[in-house]
Amino acid sequence: MVSVRSNTASCLMALCSFPEEILQKSLGPEFIANRVGPGNAKLFYIEGRTAINLANEVFGYDGWSSEVLETVTDFIDVDDRGRVSLGIAARVRVTLKCGTYHEDWGYGSFENAKTKADAFEKARKESVTDGLKRALRLFGDVMGNCIYDKNYLRNIGNMAKPAARKKRKS
C-alpha cells in the first residue's frame, strides 16, 4: 500500500513552490541503469545514489528528509551448513520541507550469508534504499516515475548516454 499526504502536482507546487514542469520531466539515459532480470528480461532502475542526488538537486539539500517508519522480516532460513537467507520489507517516508510527503515499501533480501548479521545488514540496507527510491518516484517523472512508462522505456534504450560531466575545480 502506498500512502500519500498530497498527491497532486498543483498542491505540491502551491505548498513547495516547485514548478510542475520540473516534476513532469522524464530522466535522460545517463540517470538510468539496467540489469538482466528473470527470464533474461532487461530491467531498468535508478541507483540509490542517483535518486538521492536527484532529490538534492530538485528539492535542495535541506529541502527534504527521509525516515524509516517500519521494517518487517519476511523470512529467515538457516540451512544445515549454517548459511542464512532472509528477506526484509521497509516502509520509508520522504517528507519535503513544506510538509508534503509520500511513503512506500521497499524490499531487500540476502541469500547464503555466512552470518545473520551479514544477511540483516545487507537486506535491511537494500530494503530501505528500495523504499526511498519508490517513495521519491511518487513526486513525479523527474524523480524516477518515468521508468514505469513503457513508451519511455522503449525509447530510452535507443538514446545514447551523454559523456560524463567533468567536475569543476574549486
Backbone as JSON, one array per atom type, in Angstrom:
{
  "sequence": "MVSVRSNTASCLMALCSFPEEILQKSLGPEFIANRVGPGNAKLFYIEGRTAINLANEVFGYDGWSSEVLETVTDFIDVDDRGRVSLGIAARVRVTLKCGTYHEDWGYGSFENAKTKADAFEKARKESVTDGLKRALRLFGDVMGNCIYDKNYLRNIGNMAKPAARKKRKS",
  "N": [[0.84, -1.17, 0.0], [0.52, 2.21, -0.8], [1.07, 5.29, 0.67], [-0.05, 8.64, 0.7], [0.21, 12.02, 1.37], [-0.19, 14.37, -0.01], [-0.99, 14.22, -3.24], [-1.12, 15.58, -5.64], [0.26, 17.45, -8.29], [-0.28, 20.16, -8.45], [-0.93, 20.9, -5.83], [1.49, 20.34, -4.58], [3.1, 22.14, -5.94], [1.95, 24.56, -5.09], [2.35, 24.48, -2.31], [5.09, 24.05, -2.01], [6.44, 25.51, -3.91], [7.47, 24.42, -6.34], [7.94, 24.3, -9.73], [5.55, 22.78, -11.79], [6.29, 21.73, -14.27], [8.93, 20.92, -13.93], [8.78, 18.69, -12.25], [7.45, 16.96, -13.95], [9.21, 16.28, -15.95], [10.95, 13.85, -17.86], [13.6, 11.54, -17.16], [16.94, 11.6, -18.46], [18.99, 9.25, -20.34], [21.39, 8.98, -18.95], [20.81, 8.81, -16.28], [19.69, 6.4, -15.83], [19.99, 3.02, -14.99], [20.61, -0.42, -15.88], [19.88, -3.95, -15.76], [20.08, -7.52, -16.09], [17.18, -9.38, -15.66], [14.74, -11.7, -14.29], [14.06, -14.39, -16.52], [15.74, -13.43, -18.48], [15.03, -10.82, -19.02], [15.39, -7.32, -19.66], [15.92, -5.09, -17.15], [15.15, -1.87, -15.99], [16.33, 0.72, -13.84], [16.85, 3.11, -11.17], [19.77, 3.99, -9.55], [20.46, 4.02, -6.02], [22.12, 6.17, -5.06], [21.88, 7.92, -7.19], [19.17, 8.59, -7.07], [19.11, 9.97, -4.63], [20.85, 12.1, -5.24], [19.33, 13.33, -7.26], [17.06, 14.12, -5.75], [18.28, 15.96, -4.02], [19.06, 17.87, -5.91], [16.6, 18.69, -7.06], [14.86, 19.3, -4.85], [16.53, 20.56, -3.06], [19.31, 20.52, -0.78], [18.61, 20.76, 1.89], [15.92, 20.54, 1.7], [14.36, 18.3, 1.9], [13.64, 15.19, 3.56], [14.14, 11.86, 4.86], [12.68, 8.96, 6.38], [12.69, 5.87, 8.13], [9.88, 4.1, 8.68], [8.96, 1.63, 9.44], [10.0, -1.76, 9.7], [9.83, -5.07, 8.45], [10.47, -8.4, 8.96], [10.47, -10.76, 6.56], [11.18, -13.45, 6.01], [13.37, -15.89, 7.48], [15.81, -18.14, 6.86], [17.85, -20.83, 7.76], [20.32, -22.9, 6.66], [21.58, -26.37, 6.73], [24.31, -26.05, 6.79], [24.64, -23.76, 8.15], [24.32, -21.42, 6.77], [22.71, -18.36, 5.99], [19.63, -17.1, 4.81], [17.51, -14.41, 4.04], [14.68, -12.14, 4.04], [13.59, -8.78, 3.98], [11.21, -6.21, 4.5], [10.73, -2.7, 4.17], [9.18, 0.25, 5.25], [9.24, 3.43, 4.03], [9.35, 6.92, 4.41], [9.3, 9.94, 2.61], [9.72, 13.28, 3.19], [8.96, 16.56, 2.32], [10.27, 19.89, 2.85], [8.09, 21.59, 3.16], [6.17, 19.99, 4.26], [4.69, 18.18, 2.74], [4.39, 14.77, 1.91], [5.41, 11.47, 0.78], [5.1, 7.96, 0.94], [6.36, 4.59, 0.78], [6.78, 1.04, 0.32], [9.77, -0.87, 0.44], [11.95, -3.57, -0.61], [14.3, -6.0, 0.44], [16.77, -8.57, 0.17], [18.85, -11.34, 1.12], [20.84, -14.0, 0.19], [22.27, -17.02, 1.32], [24.19, -16.13, 3.24], [27.08, -15.86, 5.39], [26.76, -15.19, 8.06], [24.1, -14.24, 10.36], [24.16, -11.54, 10.95], [25.5, -10.38, 8.75], [23.63, -10.97, 6.72], [21.32, -9.6, 7.64], [22.29, -6.93, 7.69], [22.86, -6.35, 4.94], [20.37, -6.91, 3.66], [18.61, -5.21, 5.02], [19.64, -2.64, 4.41], [19.27, -2.69, 1.64], [16.46, -2.89, 1.47], [15.63, -0.47, 2.61], [16.82, 1.42, 0.9], [15.48, 0.74, -1.47], [12.83, 1.33, -0.71], [13.11, 4.09, -0.29], [13.7, 5.0, -2.92], [11.33, 4.24, -4.19], [9.44, 5.79, -2.82], [10.33, 8.38, -3.46], [9.89, 8.44, -6.24], [7.19, 8.87, -6.43], [6.83, 11.56, -6.4], [7.06, 12.45, -8.99], [7.87, 12.27, -12.57], [10.51, 13.2, -12.91], [11.72, 12.31, -10.66], [11.97, 9.64, -11.04], [9.64, 8.28, -11.69], [9.09, 8.04, -14.37], [10.18, 5.69, -15.27], [8.29, 3.78, -15.09], [6.77, 3.98, -17.31], [6.01, 2.44, -20.25], [6.39, 3.28, -22.92], [8.36, 5.24, -22.61], [10.48, 3.61, -21.68], [10.9, 2.01, -23.96], [11.94, 3.9, -25.7], [14.17, 4.92, -24.33], [16.19, 3.05, -24.46], [17.18, 3.42, -27.0], [18.5, 5.8, -26.93], [21.59, 7.5, -26.73], [23.92, 7.56, -24.08], [24.98, 10.6, -22.64], [28.3, 12.02, -22.61], [30.28, 11.79, -19.64], [30.03, 14.36, -17.19], [32.55, 16.7, -16.45], [33.95, 17.5, -13.33], [34.13, 20.71, -11.87], [37.01, 22.49, -10.82], [37.48, 23.81, -7.58]],
  "CA": [[0.0, 0.0, 0.0], [1.24, 3.47, -0.91], [0.39, 6.38, 1.37], [0.26, 9.95, 0.15], [-0.49, 13.13, 2.03], [-0.6, 15.26, -1.1], [-0.53, 13.54, -4.44], [-1.32, 16.34, -6.86], [1.37, 18.36, -8.58], [-0.67, 21.54, -8.17], [-0.81, 21.11, -4.39], [2.92, 20.35, -4.32], [3.6, 23.4, -6.46], [1.46, 25.65, -4.25], [2.95, 24.41, -0.98], [6.55, 23.99, -2.01], [6.98, 26.38, -4.94], [8.15, 23.69, -7.39], [7.19, 24.35, -10.99], [5.02, 21.48, -12.18], [7.01, 21.2, -15.43], [10.15, 20.26, -13.47], [8.41, 17.37, -11.74], [6.94, 16.14, -15.03], [10.27, 15.96, -16.91], [11.5, 12.49, -17.81], [15.04, 11.49, -16.98], [17.77, 11.21, -19.59], [19.58, 7.91, -20.2], [22.52, 8.98, -18.02], [20.31, 8.57, -14.93], [19.05, 5.08, -15.81], [20.84, 1.83, -15.03], [19.84, -1.61, -16.24], [20.46, -5.25, -15.46], [19.29, -8.65, -16.58], [16.27, -9.87, -14.64], [14.17, -13.03, -14.53], [13.73, -14.68, -17.92], [16.64, -12.62, -19.31], [14.41, -9.52, -19.34], [16.2, -6.16, -19.32], [15.25, -4.29, -16.13], [15.67, -0.52, -15.83], [16.17, 1.23, -12.48], [17.7, 4.23, -10.76], [20.59, 3.62, -8.4], [20.14, 4.78, -4.81], [22.86, 7.44, -5.01], [21.3, 8.79, -8.22], [17.89, 9.08, -6.54], [19.44, 10.96, -3.6], [21.38, 13.28, -5.93], [18.19, 14.0, -7.9], [16.27, 14.77, -4.71], [19.03, 17.14, -3.59], [19.03, 18.86, -6.98], [15.24, 19.19, -7.27], [14.26, 19.84, -3.64], [17.55, 21.24, -2.26], [19.94, 19.64, 0.22], [17.86, 20.83, 3.15], [14.51, 20.66, 1.35], [13.66, 17.03, 2.03], [14.22, 14.24, 4.51], [13.53, 10.54, 4.79], [12.7, 8.21, 7.64], [12.19, 4.5, 8.09], [8.73, 4.04, 9.58], [8.68, 0.27, 9.88], [10.61, -2.86, 8.96], [9.2, -6.36, 8.71], [11.26, -9.53, 8.47], [9.58, -11.62, 5.78], [11.57, -14.83, 6.28], [14.75, -16.21, 7.83], [16.1, -19.56, 6.68], [19.22, -21.23, 8.04], [20.48, -24.27, 6.14], [22.35, -27.27, 7.61], [25.69, -25.57, 6.87], [24.63, -22.51, 8.92], [24.16, -20.28, 5.86], [21.47, -17.63, 6.28], [18.91, -16.38, 3.76], [16.4, -13.69, 4.64], [14.05, -11.05, 3.31], [13.09, -7.71, 4.85], [10.48, -5.11, 3.88], [10.85, -1.46, 4.93], [8.3, 1.35, 4.84], [10.05, 4.65, 4.07], [8.63, 8.17, 4.11], [10.08, 11.1, 2.18], [8.97, 14.49, 3.53], [9.53, 17.83, 1.85], [10.34, 20.93, 3.87], [6.77, 22.19, 3.33], [5.29, 19.05, 4.94], [4.15, 17.18, 1.82], [5.18, 13.54, 1.96], [5.0, 10.22, 0.15], [5.77, 6.8, 1.53], [6.18, 3.34, 0.06], [7.52, -0.11, 0.83], [10.88, -1.42, -0.32], [12.25, -4.94, -0.23], [15.69, -6.43, 0.31], [16.99, -9.95, 0.58], [20.22, -11.85, 1.02], [20.85, -15.46, 0.14], [23.5, -17.77, 1.56], [25.17, -15.34, 4.01], [27.82, -16.62, 6.39], [26.23, -14.89, 9.39], [22.84, -13.49, 10.4], [24.47, -10.1, 10.94], [25.77, -10.02, 7.35], [22.37, -11.04, 5.97], [20.45, -8.5, 8.07], [22.85, -5.65, 7.28], [22.68, -6.15, 3.5], [18.94, -6.91, 3.31], [17.98, -4.01, 5.59], [20.07, -1.51, 3.58], [18.62, -2.82, 0.33], [15.03, -2.6, 1.59], [15.47, 0.96, 2.88], [17.13, 2.13, -0.35], [14.38, 0.48, -2.4], [11.7, 2.12, -0.23], [13.41, 5.5, -0.55], [13.53, 5.25, -4.35], [9.9, 4.09, -4.52], [8.74, 6.96, -2.28], [10.73, 9.55, -4.24], [9.29, 8.42, -7.57], [5.81, 9.34, -6.34], [6.82, 13.0, -6.6], [6.95, 12.76, -10.42], [8.76, 11.62, -13.53], [11.89, 13.61, -12.71], [12.24, 11.54, -9.52], [12.05, 8.24, -11.4], [8.36, 7.68, -12.06], [9.08, 7.8, -15.81], [10.61, 4.31, -15.53], [7.09, 2.93, -15.12], [6.11, 4.24, -18.59], [6.56, 1.51, -21.24], [6.86, 4.04, -24.09], [9.62, 5.84, -22.2], [11.49, 2.56, -21.65], [11.2, 1.62, -25.33], [12.77, 4.95, -26.31], [15.41, 5.19, -23.58], [17.21, 2.12, -24.93], [17.72, 3.91, -28.27], [19.24, 7.04, -26.71], [22.98, 7.35, -26.28], [24.21, 8.28, -22.85], [25.95, 11.68, -22.88], [29.6, 11.89, -21.95], [30.27, 12.19, -18.24], [30.39, 15.76, -16.94], [33.76, 16.89, -15.64], [33.73, 18.36, -12.17], [34.94, 21.92, -11.86], [37.9, 22.66, -9.68], [37.03, 24.97, -6.8]],
  "C": [[0.88, 1.24, 0.0], [0.43, 4.55, -0.21], [0.86, 7.72, 0.8], [-0.5, 11.0, 0.92], [-1.02, 14.09, 0.97], [-0.09, 14.67, -2.39], [-0.76, 14.33, -5.71], [-0.18, 17.33, -7.04], [0.99, 19.79, -8.26], [-0.56, 21.86, -6.68], [0.66, 21.22, -4.01], [3.51, 21.68, -4.76], [3.19, 24.56, -5.55], [2.16, 25.66, -2.89], [4.46, 24.59, -1.0], [7.22, 24.83, -3.07], [7.84, 25.65, -5.97], [7.33, 23.81, -8.66], [6.8, 22.95, -11.43], [5.81, 20.88, -13.34], [8.33, 20.52, -15.04], [9.83, 18.83, -13.02], [7.93, 16.42, -12.83], [7.99, 15.76, -16.06], [10.72, 14.51, -16.74], [13.02, 12.57, -17.7], [15.74, 11.09, -18.26], [18.43, 9.86, -19.32], [20.75, 7.84, -19.2], [22.1, 8.7, -16.58], [19.8, 7.14, -14.74], [20.1, 3.98, -15.89], [19.97, 0.65, -15.46], [20.62, -2.86, -15.87], [19.56, -6.32, -16.04], [18.47, -9.19, -15.41], [15.79, -11.27, -14.96], [13.79, -13.21, -15.99], [14.57, -13.89, -18.9], [16.04, -11.29, -19.74], [15.36, -8.4, -18.9], [15.4, -5.29, -18.35], [15.94, -2.94, -16.0], [15.39, -0.04, -14.41], [17.07, 2.44, -12.28], [18.49, 3.76, -9.54], [20.25, 4.53, -7.22], [20.84, 6.13, -4.74], [22.33, 8.43, -6.04], [19.99, 9.4, -7.72], [18.14, 10.17, -5.49], [19.97, 12.24, -4.24], [20.27, 14.05, -6.64], [17.33, 14.75, -6.88], [16.97, 16.03, -4.21], [18.98, 18.25, -4.64], [17.64, 19.49, -7.13], [14.7, 19.91, -6.03], [15.23, 20.66, -2.79], [18.07, 20.3, -1.18], [19.18, 19.64, 1.54], [16.36, 20.91, 2.9], [13.71, 19.39, 1.47], [14.36, 16.17, 3.08], [13.54, 12.9, 4.31], [13.61, 9.88, 6.15], [12.14, 6.82, 7.39], [11.09, 4.41, 9.13], [8.55, 2.65, 10.19], [9.54, -0.69, 9.07], [9.94, -4.16, 9.4], [10.11, -7.44, 8.13], [10.28, -10.52, 7.84], [9.9, -13.1, 6.05], [13.03, -14.87, 6.71], [14.89, -17.71, 7.69], [17.57, -19.8, 6.98], [19.36, -22.68, 7.56], [21.36, -25.1, 7.07], [23.83, -26.9, 7.68], [25.79, -24.27, 7.68], [24.51, -21.27, 8.06], [22.77, -19.68, 6.02], [20.93, -16.96, 5.02], [17.75, -15.67, 4.43], [15.89, -12.59, 3.73], [13.45, -10.05, 4.29], [12.35, -6.68, 4.0], [10.63, -3.88, 4.78], [9.89, -0.42, 4.37], [9.06, 2.65, 5.09], [9.18, 5.84, 3.68], [9.65, 9.23, 3.69], [9.2, 12.32, 2.41], [9.7, 15.71, 3.0], [9.45, 18.85, 2.97], [8.96, 21.53, 4.17], [5.78, 21.24, 4.0], [4.66, 18.0, 4.05], [5.02, 15.93, 1.9], [4.56, 12.43, 1.12], [5.73, 9.11, 0.88], [5.46, 5.57, 0.71], [7.05, 2.27, 0.71], [8.64, -0.48, -0.12], [11.18, -2.81, 0.18], [13.73, -5.23, -0.46], [15.84, -7.86, 0.79], [18.48, -10.29, 0.46], [20.14, -13.35, 1.1], [22.24, -15.98, 0.5], [24.59, -16.97, 2.28], [25.86, -16.23, 5.04], [27.27, -16.42, 7.79], [24.89, -14.17, 9.28], [23.1, -11.99, 10.31], [24.73, -9.62, 9.51], [24.48, -9.96, 6.55], [21.46, -9.88, 6.34], [20.98, -7.15, 7.59], [22.57, -5.39, 5.79], [21.2, -6.03, 3.14], [18.25, -5.66, 3.83], [18.36, -2.78, 4.76], [19.36, -1.52, 2.23], [17.14, -2.45, 0.41], [14.79, -1.11, 1.83], [15.76, 1.77, 1.62], [16.01, 1.95, -1.36], [13.15, 1.29, -1.99], [11.88, 3.6, -0.48], [13.17, 5.83, -2.02], [12.06, 5.18, -4.75], [9.09, 5.28, -3.99], [9.08, 8.22, -3.09], [10.04, 9.59, -5.59], [7.86, 8.92, -7.57], [5.7, 10.86, -6.49], [6.78, 13.39, -8.08], [7.99, 12.07, -11.26], [10.23, 11.96, -13.28], [12.54, 12.87, -11.53], [12.21, 10.03, -9.79], [10.75, 7.58, -11.8], [8.29, 7.36, -13.55], [9.48, 6.36, -16.15], [9.42, 3.35, -15.59], [6.28, 3.14, -16.41], [6.76, 3.37, -19.67], [7.07, 2.22, -22.5], [8.21, 4.68, -23.8], [10.74, 4.79, -22.24], [11.88, 2.1, -23.05], [12.17, 2.63, -25.96], [14.11, 5.14, -25.62], [16.54, 4.27, -24.03], [17.86, 2.58, -26.22], [18.55, 5.18, -28.11], [20.65, 6.73, -26.25], [23.15, 8.13, -24.99], [25.22, 9.37, -23.14], [27.26, 11.41, -22.14], [29.5, 12.4, -20.53], [30.71, 13.65, -18.09], [31.65, 15.81, -16.09], [33.43, 17.83, -14.5], [34.67, 19.55, -12.24], [35.83, 21.93, -10.63], [37.47, 23.9, -8.93], [38.17, 25.89, -6.48]]
}
